[in-house]
Amino acid sequence: MKRTLGTCYYPEHWSRDIWEDDARRMVEAGLKWVRIGEFAWSRLEPVAGQYDFNWLDDAIEVLGAVGLKVVLGTPTATPPRWMIDRHPDMIAVDVDGRPRKFGSRRHYCFSHEGYKKDCASIVSKLAERYGKNPHVAAWQTDNEYGCHDTTISYSDAARVAFQGWLQMQFDGDIAALNSAWGNVFWSMDYDRFDQIDLPNLTVTEPNPSHTLAFRRFSSDQVVAFNRIQTDIIHAHSGAPISHNYMGRITDFDHFKVGDDLEIATWDSYPLGFLEDRVGADAERQRTFARQGDPDFQALHHDLYRAVGKGRWWVMEQQPGPVNWAPYNPAPLPGMVRLWSWEAFAHGAEAVCYFRWRQAPFAQEQMHAGMLRPDSADAPAMGEAMQVAAELKDAPDVVQAQAQVALIFDYDADFAWATQPHGEGLSYFGLVFDTYRALRSLGLSVDIQRADSSDFEGYKVVIAPGLMHMSEDVKAALTASSAQVLIGPRSGARDANMAIPIPLPPAIPDLDVTVSYVESLRPDLPIPLKGGGMVHQYMEALEGTASIVETTENGAAVAMSSGTVTYLGAWLDLAGLQRVIGNACAAAGVTTVTLPDGVRIRDCGAERFWFNYNANPVTIDGMSIEAAGVVRQSAPKQL
Ligand code: GAL
């Protein structure tokens, strides 16, 4: 399969007279894909039950006639205004109990039965009409589940559905729930499931077991909502179905949504993310202001490759300044090309630029496109055309297994979010620090889900922060022939968020016990003997396994037995580089410490070098221009 480019287009925003010209220019730019339709509900069903598909038939025909392949989005992220009159209680409710009004998008609650029925009906209409259309080569369900903090809703519909969900989880046994949650504490016992409210607006914090259950429920509601659509589309169309996930949105289990889809896609906005999601300090934000964080996109590429079971795209690629971050600079010349190649280097099948033409109206007026509002080329156009030209003689998409696997588990994220135990501590943050250390050592990484019981072919497997580890996960990790690095905070809670006894991590054949834990003030890190620091979070370890890493004062930080190491602390980059470097050395995996901003990615027979810096670098005698990409066809041994 060839690597391809595309764009996101809104024919309903533009006069019919320019559609042909737009389609022709897309082809001239070297684009193959065009995503349409995902926000067009009010134009497809202007009045409840009265449909107008003529314009969409026409748009698909115009685009398809020049050879473009259409990704058709279902419009369920933007229910029209009449829908709210029909179901006033379908809107989501925020944590403070306030309804989230009509007037933007994603104004719905995943638990509302009436809304779900109406979604099924518009999706059926689309699937019946376009399921066999030769130009519709892929589908997208909804748009960015979870965007604008919309996974969790504290509505009445959610409360009723949550009670039913709990009843199923506990087989109708309220005493079992009381016992699993420890409701005897503060006299929180329930007599019946219909007494259980949502865990917001309580006097002080709710029981963490209650909160975690509600997070799991909310995630399952997204999965179920998506499945309604995929069942319908699959019944009418053989084209693959995708959903466009986001950067650092972790409040629903993407692996479970992905189980019903053929392709995972995600929306990559490197400059917006650096300002509002990466968690970089001010100096790092300044250094990479026009390039984006060198590791943030890469982590998501690897994550969504796993979510898509190998098939993944960037559905929306930032083409210029965006409108939604605290500051919205323009990318350094070369970065749109670099971001595109970084995606292909991680196995992307397609990269689509968002959006084709900047809209002069409404919320995203300040968001660049490939064209300016007056239809002249915007700066991204030249770079996209360069990538299109380079793709002509580039190899096809390859699936290549990396030597290192890093586990990512959404349920662990729910548990950390429920009980961070220190300001700013998050599962995503821990995984991201680990990923950054891996990339800084020149390594290519595969992400694996925690319940993938097979680590065959990996030389190093890393499992940070898996709060709840089932016995199966422990067994799969310890049975692997890889060097395995587990922790911190792994196995720290049972399935219902209580501290297990025997105390964590309770890993077979590894005599390590966490006797207590502490979270650290940012200004009180603990120096490590070999250099670097423990910051954020530290566990006191005891047991007979060998101590392989200590603080300057001699406290155990990591302990090993055979191929398994337990790391009982959140380390800074220098500390992580050493501990991971040791695991790699033991596994025979070569590492190299790369300068900040320079990254490598191996993909089959290709090695890519990326320079995220605003100045050229020379490494190993090879120079890479600012914002430059070097593609070598046979990886040179490091
Ligand atoms: C994405 C979204 C698009 C558009 C874009 C702007 O999150 O899917 O519809 O809003 O952001 O950057």
XYZ file of C-alpha atoms and ligand atoms in Angstrom:
650
model
C 0.000 0.000 0.000
C 1.361 3.427 -1.000
C 1.785 6.181 1.538
C -0.762 8.875 0.677
C -1.858 12.427 1.494
C -5.265 13.995 1.872
C -7.228 16.894 3.293
C -10.405 17.721 5.223
C -12.997 19.538 3.183
C -16.381 21.082 3.935
C -18.274 21.448 0.629
C -21.260 22.787 2.585
C -19.150 25.816 3.570
C -18.450 26.900 0.007
C -20.392 27.958 -3.023
C -21.138 25.125 -5.453
C -19.257 27.069 -8.185
C -15.864 26.373 -6.658
C -16.148 22.645 -5.874
C -14.729 21.516 -9.230
C -11.822 23.886 -8.921
C -11.125 22.745 -5.375
C -11.155 19.106 -6.472
C -8.791 19.799 -9.353
C -6.367 21.685 -7.102
C -6.408 18.853 -4.552
C -5.313 16.443 -7.250
C -2.662 18.873 -8.506
C -1.336 19.107 -4.960
C -0.836 15.329 -4.983
C -3.652 14.545 -2.543
C -5.540 11.251 -2.737
C -8.017 11.461 0.170
C -10.669 13.960 1.119
C -12.656 13.700 4.334
C -16.094 15.288 4.281
C -19.428 15.372 6.062
C -18.596 15.078 9.741
C -20.284 18.304 10.813
C -23.012 18.553 8.164
C -26.074 17.193 9.977
C -28.110 20.428 9.798
C -27.706 20.409 6.000
C -28.452 16.688 5.653
C -31.562 16.729 7.833
C -32.609 20.385 8.070
C -35.916 19.437 9.655
C -36.392 16.277 11.720
C -37.207 13.464 9.328
C -36.716 15.576 6.157
C -33.485 14.742 4.417
C -31.480 16.477 1.725
C -28.758 14.271 0.322
C -28.635 15.876 -3.122
C -25.800 18.208 -2.308
C -23.766 15.399 -0.734
C -24.378 13.124 -3.747
C -23.129 15.968 -5.906
C -20.063 16.705 -3.746
C -19.011 13.053 -3.656
C -19.426 12.867 -7.427
C -17.351 16.020 -8.033
C -14.539 14.763 -5.789
C -14.697 11.191 -7.035
C -14.750 12.251 -10.696
C -11.177 13.560 -10.468
C -10.006 10.397 -8.725
C -10.117 11.512 -5.105
C -11.159 8.935 -2.514
C -13.711 10.115 0.011
C -13.703 9.472 3.768
C -17.299 10.025 4.782
C -17.834 11.200 8.345
C -21.013 10.560 10.314
C -22.283 13.913 11.635
C -23.125 12.872 15.189
C -20.710 15.311 16.883
C -22.974 18.172 15.771
C -26.650 17.447 16.407
C -28.796 20.225 14.875
C -30.735 22.669 17.034
C -34.052 20.882 16.482
C -32.575 17.823 18.153
C -32.329 19.736 21.451
C -36.006 20.675 21.232
C -36.770 17.040 20.734
C -34.547 15.817 23.600
C -33.906 18.726 25.984
C -32.222 16.300 28.388
C -29.711 14.941 25.841
C -27.078 17.551 26.582
C -24.177 16.601 28.813
C -23.887 17.950 32.362
C -20.529 19.078 33.749
C -18.973 18.126 37.080
C -20.584 21.162 38.730
C -24.004 20.026 37.573
C -24.319 22.638 34.815
C -25.847 21.692 31.460
C -23.534 22.255 28.479
C -25.539 24.287 26.003
C -26.111 24.270 22.255
C -23.994 26.724 20.224
C -20.762 24.906 19.440
C -20.387 21.126 19.091
C -20.323 17.804 21.002
C -23.443 18.890 22.949
C -24.632 15.411 23.757
C -24.437 12.835 26.502
C -23.251 9.348 25.487
C -25.934 7.796 27.708
C -29.033 9.433 26.224
C -31.163 6.692 24.665
C -33.254 9.017 22.478
C -30.173 10.698 21.020
C -28.541 7.335 20.351
C -31.648 6.256 18.449
C -31.533 9.385 16.304
C -27.815 8.844 15.645
C -28.579 5.314 14.505
C -31.142 6.671 12.135
C -28.938 9.304 10.404
C -26.067 6.807 10.220
C -28.421 4.239 8.640
C -29.519 6.762 6.034
C -25.902 7.528 5.155
C -24.794 3.898 5.149
C -27.740 2.820 2.984
C -27.156 5.616 0.513
C -23.358 5.608 0.296
C -22.389 2.124 1.476
C -21.715 0.963 -2.049
C -20.704 4.303 -3.552
C -17.421 3.618 -5.386
C -15.931 6.947 -4.266
C -16.569 6.379 -0.564
C -13.434 4.446 0.286
C -13.490 4.866 4.077
C -15.735 6.076 6.896
C -15.228 8.070 10.046
C -17.557 7.743 13.024
C -18.433 11.019 14.769
C -15.516 13.381 15.407
C -12.953 13.264 18.222
C -14.728 11.452 21.041
C -13.776 13.157 24.270
C -12.920 16.526 22.684
C -13.841 19.549 24.839
C -14.007 17.308 27.915
C -17.120 15.459 26.768
C -16.504 11.827 27.713
C -17.844 12.226 31.226
C -21.336 13.588 31.762
C -23.161 13.906 35.083
C -26.631 13.853 33.538
C -29.715 11.982 34.713
C -29.364 9.688 31.705
C -25.817 8.869 32.807
C -26.947 8.204 36.396
C -29.596 5.720 35.356
C -27.240 3.982 32.916
C -24.471 3.883 35.565
C -26.779 2.172 38.044
C -27.604 -0.471 35.434
C -23.926 -0.880 34.590
C -23.033 -1.414 38.265
C -25.831 -3.907 38.656
C -24.287 -5.922 35.813
C -20.763 -5.607 37.195
C -21.820 -6.901 40.596
C -24.388 -9.420 39.379
C -27.127 -7.561 41.208
C -25.408 -8.121 44.567
C -25.328 -4.805 46.462
C -23.492 -6.379 49.409
C -20.700 -7.372 47.032
C -20.415 -3.759 45.827
C -20.388 -2.434 49.408
C -17.637 -4.826 50.304
C -15.525 -4.278 47.149
C -15.728 -0.490 47.573
C -15.194 -0.523 51.333
C -18.437 1.407 51.897
C -18.357 0.649 55.610
C -15.874 3.553 55.780
C -17.933 6.709 56.577
C -21.198 4.669 56.566
C -21.510 4.799 52.781
C -23.278 1.409 52.450
C -26.108 1.193 49.924
C -29.266 -0.934 50.132
C -30.077 -0.817 46.428
C -28.320 0.029 43.150
C -30.819 2.806 42.385
C -29.520 4.716 45.435
C -26.079 5.137 43.894
C -25.593 8.655 42.576
C -22.837 9.960 40.325
C -19.584 10.861 42.097
C -19.836 14.659 41.771
C -20.981 17.404 44.134
C -20.126 15.338 47.222
C -19.070 17.233 50.341
C -15.481 16.056 50.128
C -13.885 13.558 47.769
C -16.047 10.591 46.841
C -14.879 7.042 47.419
C -12.127 6.365 44.806
C -13.768 3.006 44.038
C -16.930 4.901 43.098
C -15.017 7.376 40.931
C -13.020 4.682 39.154
C -16.178 2.698 38.444
C -17.793 5.817 36.980
C -14.752 6.447 34.764
C -14.861 2.860 33.502
C -18.591 3.164 32.887
C -18.116 6.454 30.990
C -15.486 4.801 28.807
C -17.792 1.855 28.085
C -20.526 4.304 27.031
C -18.219 5.717 24.333
C -17.447 2.197 23.119
C -21.167 1.346 22.977
C -22.047 4.615 21.229
C -19.426 3.981 18.570
C -20.516 0.373 18.145
C -24.060 1.445 17.226
C -22.559 3.230 14.240
C -20.033 0.581 13.207
C -22.674 -2.173 13.296
C -24.826 -0.147 10.900
C -22.001 0.846 8.551
C -20.526 -2.654 8.454
C -23.938 -3.988 7.419
C -23.973 -1.747 4.326
C -20.382 -1.112 3.335
C -17.148 -3.011 2.895
C -15.076 0.172 3.242
C -12.911 0.464 6.372
C -14.225 2.495 9.299
C -12.054 4.851 11.313
C -12.391 7.324 14.144
C -10.153 10.363 14.627
C -8.670 10.229 18.124
C -6.831 13.093 19.812
C -3.587 14.004 21.538
C -3.520 13.203 25.241
C -7.177 12.359 25.590
C -7.179 9.301 27.794
C -10.599 9.230 29.423
C -11.997 6.398 27.329
C -10.369 3.150 26.292
C -9.265 3.689 22.703
C -8.261 0.031 22.375
C -11.853 -1.018 23.057
C -13.268 1.511 20.576
C -10.574 0.372 18.146
C -11.733 -3.232 18.370
C -14.783 -2.214 16.300
C -12.841 -0.239 13.697
C -10.519 -1.152 10.845
C -8.306 1.933 11.021
C -7.265 4.251 13.850
C -6.625 7.861 12.954
C -5.639 10.840 15.051
C -5.468 14.607 14.821
C -1.990 16.015 15.174
C -1.545 19.668 16.166
C 2.085 19.830 17.364
C 2.229 23.573 18.128
C -1.151 23.684 19.851
C -0.219 20.622 21.917
C 3.126 22.112 23.021
C 1.297 25.068 24.522
C -1.628 23.271 26.051
C -1.046 19.537 26.499
C 2.601 18.478 26.578
C 3.300 19.867 30.042
C 6.640 21.350 28.944
C 8.307 24.061 31.019
C 8.563 27.608 29.652
C 12.094 27.123 28.328
C 11.154 24.018 26.365
C 8.058 25.756 25.048
C 10.270 28.577 23.786
C 12.817 26.215 22.223
C 10.230 24.225 20.291
C 7.564 26.938 19.882
C 7.511 26.646 16.090
C 8.372 22.947 15.844
C 6.352 21.191 18.529
C 7.648 18.708 21.072
C 10.003 16.189 19.410
C 8.380 13.197 21.150
C 4.702 14.035 21.666
C 3.483 13.295 18.130
C 5.717 10.218 17.871
C 4.212 8.731 21.047
C 0.727 9.136 19.611
C 1.778 7.690 16.263
C 2.977 4.574 18.079
C -0.067 4.477 20.347
C -2.561 4.743 17.520
C -0.658 2.210 15.421
C -1.391 -0.185 18.294
C -5.017 0.982 18.622
C -5.477 0.444 14.872
C -3.906 -3.018 15.012
C -1.284 -1.760 12.585
C -3.503 0.396 10.340
C -3.425 4.063 11.187
C -3.485 7.566 9.679
C -3.096 11.155 10.701
C -6.591 12.401 9.826
C -5.880 16.023 10.690
C -2.385 17.514 10.400
C -1.780 21.095 11.510
C -0.900 23.142 8.408
C -0.129 26.532 9.987
C -1.249 28.534 13.034
C -4.292 27.126 14.851
C -6.901 29.059 16.794
C -7.264 27.217 20.097
C -3.983 27.159 22.068
C -2.883 29.918 24.480
C -0.453 31.163 21.777
C -0.671 30.159 18.129
C 2.571 30.717 16.242
C 3.238 29.679 12.652
C 5.392 26.592 12.139
C 9.024 26.994 11.138
C 9.379 26.473 7.376
C 9.923 22.750 6.872
C 7.897 21.572 9.846
C 4.738 20.634 7.955
C 6.952 18.382 5.846
C 8.807 17.047 8.907
C 5.558 16.235 10.772
C 4.260 14.422 7.696
C 7.395 12.322 7.376
C 7.498 11.572 11.101
C 4.039 10.019 10.680
C 5.083 7.944 7.680
C 8.212 6.852 9.546
C 5.927 5.401 12.218
C 3.907 3.453 9.690
C 1.083 5.858 8.767
C -0.865 4.950 5.652
C -2.070 8.516 5.090
C -1.574 12.067 6.352
C -4.453 14.499 5.769
C -4.085 18.234 6.284
C -6.765 20.053 8.243
C -8.260 21.944 6.549
C -8.377 22.598 2.810
C -9.393 26.268 2.990
C -9.339 28.603 5.987
C -12.930 29.566 6.860
C -13.555 33.321 7.078
C -16.518 32.722 9.399
C -17.365 31.113 12.746
C -15.191 29.588 15.461
C -12.122 28.621 13.422
C -11.539 31.840 11.456
C -8.039 31.987 12.929
C -7.157 28.431 11.868
C -4.902 28.096 8.825
C -5.664 25.785 5.932
C -3.828 24.703 2.819
C -5.538 27.634 1.106
C -6.125 31.118 2.456
C -9.742 32.309 2.783
C -9.307 33.992 -0.637
C -8.286 30.631 -2.131
C -4.634 31.552 -2.731
C -2.129 28.907 -1.592
C -1.192 29.169 2.098
C 2.396 28.261 3.135
C 1.488 24.611 3.910
C 0.624 23.973 0.273
C 4.245 24.064 -0.911
C 5.382 21.678 1.802
C 2.524 19.266 1.178
C 3.393 19.271 -2.523
C 7.015 18.561 -1.663
C 5.964 15.562 0.451
C 3.688 14.362 -2.366
C 6.626 14.520 -4.785
C 8.926 12.718 -2.336
C 6.336 9.995 -1.776
C 6.381 9.076 -5.458
C 9.505 7.020 -5.132
C 9.377 6.263 -1.433
C 8.732 2.697 -0.258
C 5.236 1.464 0.563
C 3.846 1.385 4.104
C 5.694 -1.237 6.145
C 4.875 -2.895 9.404
C 8.103 -3.546 11.258
C 8.349 -4.774 14.834
C 10.533 -2.658 17.120
C 12.884 -4.168 19.697
C 11.260 -2.337 22.574
C 7.628 -2.535 23.707
C 6.054 0.028 26.019
C 2.697 -0.819 27.579
C -0.091 1.756 27.528
C -3.224 1.048 29.542
C -6.238 3.365 29.664
C -7.546 1.726 32.810
C -4.297 2.677 34.551
C -4.889 6.248 33.461
C -8.387 6.184 34.983
C -6.895 4.937 38.258
C -4.150 7.605 38.359
C -6.717 10.290 37.533
C -8.905 8.996 40.349
C -6.077 9.096 42.878
C -3.014 11.011 41.635
C -1.587 11.275 45.159
C 0.324 14.450 44.268
C -0.309 17.578 42.271
C 0.291 17.109 38.557
C 0.960 13.371 38.758
C -0.570 11.509 35.852
C -0.181 8.161 34.190
C 0.159 9.794 30.790
C 2.951 11.990 32.176
C 4.836 8.957 33.470
C 4.484 7.051 30.197
C 5.470 10.128 28.216
C 8.634 10.624 30.302
C 9.502 6.968 29.727
C 8.846 7.286 26.002
C 10.969 10.428 25.787
C 13.856 8.603 27.468
C 13.518 5.738 24.977
C 13.526 8.122 22.004
C 16.462 10.066 23.419
C 18.384 6.771 23.374
C 17.763 6.405 19.633
C 15.182 3.650 20.071
C 12.085 2.893 18.016
C 9.172 1.754 20.137
C 6.024 -0.324 19.750
C 3.166 0.400 22.120
C 1.323 -2.662 23.393
C -1.930 -2.933 25.297
C -1.677 -4.419 28.781
C -3.858 -7.390 27.967
C -1.743 -8.360 24.969
C -0.458 -11.539 26.512
C 2.245 -12.035 23.926
C 5.522 -10.166 24.006
C 7.160 -12.495 21.484
C 9.993 -10.885 19.555
C 10.619 -7.979 21.960
C 13.951 -7.639 23.686
C 12.814 -5.063 26.226
C 9.301 -4.602 27.631
C 8.489 -1.611 29.852
C 5.337 -1.339 31.954
C 5.243 1.927 33.927
C 2.452 2.754 36.338
C 0.038 -0.142 35.708
C -1.988 0.606 38.853
C -4.043 -2.527 38.542
C -2.208 -5.565 37.158
C -4.269 -8.683 36.732
C -2.562 -11.991 37.507
C -2.625 -12.652 33.724
C -0.689 -9.481 32.980
C 1.874 -10.328 35.667
C 2.218 -13.846 34.288
C 2.606 -12.658 30.670
C 5.284 -10.164 31.644
C 7.296 -12.544 33.780
C 7.006 -15.342 31.179
C 8.445 -13.106 28.455
C 12.058 -13.705 27.444
C 12.582 -9.930 27.245
C 14.202 -7.736 29.867
C 11.137 -6.432 31.709
C 10.987 -3.144 33.599
C 7.861 -2.660 35.740
C 6.712 0.269 37.856
C 6.453 2.615 39.632
C 2.963 2.231 41.116
C 2.327 -1.028 39.269
C 0.003 -3.480 40.967
C -0.697 -0.791 43.562
C -4.490 -1.317 43.606
C -6.857 -4.222 43.142
C -9.577 -4.209 40.489
C -11.818 -2.045 42.687
C -9.160 0.438 43.780
C -8.230 -0.982 47.194
C -4.642 -1.660 48.314
C -4.049 -5.381 47.758
C -2.605 -7.647 50.426
C 0.036 -9.062 50.041
C 1.277 -5.563 49.434
C 2.285 -4.405 45.915
C 3.721 -5.116 43.494
C 3.365 -8.874 44.302
C 5.096 -10.025 41.127
C 5.791 -13.761 40.978
C 9.439 -14.690 41.592
C 10.419 -11.128 42.475
C 10.825 -10.553 46.185
C 10.058 -6.831 46.332
C 7.458 -5.175 48.550
C 6.459 -1.520 48.537
C 6.245 -0.708 52.223
C 5.019 2.885 51.805
C 4.805 5.562 49.121
C 5.272 9.312 49.028
C 4.671 12.041 46.487
C 7.328 14.737 46.331
C 7.226 18.495 46.176
C 8.596 19.685 42.814
C 11.334 21.588 44.660
C 12.442 18.558 46.694
C 13.670 15.917 44.226
C 15.906 13.149 45.601
C 19.346 12.740 43.988
C 20.328 9.328 42.647
C 23.732 7.837 43.311
C 24.479 7.327 39.606
C 23.274 10.835 38.612
C 19.825 12.201 37.937
C 16.941 12.480 40.335
C 13.820 10.888 41.684
C 11.045 13.437 41.297
C 7.291 13.456 41.776
C 6.847 10.020 43.337
C 8.886 7.564 45.410
C 8.240 4.166 46.971
C 10.093 2.549 49.881
C 11.186 -0.902 48.679
C 12.064 -3.938 50.763
C 12.777 -7.581 49.943
C 15.587 -9.863 48.895
C 15.809 -9.063 45.158
C 19.063 -7.365 44.102
C 19.181 -3.617 44.493
C 20.257 -2.179 41.132
C 19.624 1.546 41.584
C 19.771 3.663 44.738
C 19.450 7.231 45.937
C 22.555 9.071 47.059
C 21.600 8.026 50.592
C 21.476 4.363 49.625
C 17.693 3.820 49.547
C 16.642 1.182 47.009
C 15.061 2.645 43.879
C 15.079 -0.386 41.568
C 15.381 -4.095 42.390
C 15.853 -7.052 40.038
C 15.615 -10.753 39.895
C 16.491 -12.573 36.666
C 15.096 -10.579 33.732
C 12.535 -8.627 35.760
C 13.278 -5.252 37.359
C 10.882 -3.296 39.546
C 11.422 0.476 39.487
C 9.907 2.116 42.566
C 10.264 5.762 41.622
C 9.463 8.358 38.973
C 12.877 9.294 37.573
C 14.000 12.311 35.607
C 15.428 11.933 32.102
C 19.004 11.156 33.241
C 17.776 8.512 35.687
C 15.446 6.914 33.149
C 18.151 6.900 30.491
C 20.441 4.936 32.836
C 17.845 2.411 34.028
C 16.489 1.845 30.506
C 20.016 1.831 29.088
C 20.918 -0.963 31.534
C 17.894 -3.028 30.489
C 18.827 -2.516 26.829
C 22.447 -3.471 27.467
C 21.319 -6.669 29.219
C 19.060 -7.435 26.241
C 21.727 -6.703 23.608
C 19.893 -3.627 22.264
C 22.231 -0.827 21.150
C 21.484 2.681 22.391
C 22.974 6.072 21.620
C 22.322 9.313 23.475
C 20.925 11.760 20.917
C 21.075 15.536 21.253
C 17.768 17.081 22.311
C 15.565 17.677 19.314
C 17.254 15.040 17.144
C 15.324 11.820 16.802
C 15.605 8.550 14.890
C 12.885 6.225 13.735
C 13.548 2.887 12.017
C 10.829 1.577 9.768
C 11.635 -1.620 7.907
C 14.596 -0.910 5.653
C 14.436 2.838 6.217
C 16.038 4.934 8.916
C 14.689 8.454 9.394
C 16.523 11.251 11.176
C 14.501 14.241 12.314
C 15.911 17.545 13.473
C 13.308 19.437 15.504
C 15.791 22.204 16.250
C 15.646 25.672 14.730
C 19.300 25.342 13.734
C 21.183 22.723 11.694
C 22.917 19.887 13.569
C 25.804 17.624 12.681
C 25.681 14.143 14.081
C 28.099 11.373 13.294
C 29.489 13.441 10.406
C 26.035 13.885 8.877
C 24.434 17.304 8.811
C 20.705 17.808 9.098
C 19.202 21.197 8.301
C 16.918 23.041 10.717
C 13.488 21.368 10.690
C 15.085 18.775 8.430
C 14.458 15.132 7.635
C 17.046 12.650 6.384
C 15.788 9.361 5.014
C 18.351 6.581 4.659
C 17.351 3.475 2.834
C 19.413 0.968 4.791
C 19.816 1.684 8.506
C 23.415 2.191 9.353
C 24.346 0.374 12.576
C 24.471 2.825 15.449
C -9.785 19.203 15.795
C -11.176 18.966 15.222
C -11.430 19.782 13.981
C -10.968 21.197 14.184
C -9.520 21.194 14.562
C -8.943 22.578 14.754
O -9.745 18.968 17.162
O -11.375 17.609 14.916
O -12.794 19.745 13.660
O -11.744 21.795 15.162
O -9.373 20.511 15.762
O -7.588 22.509 15.112
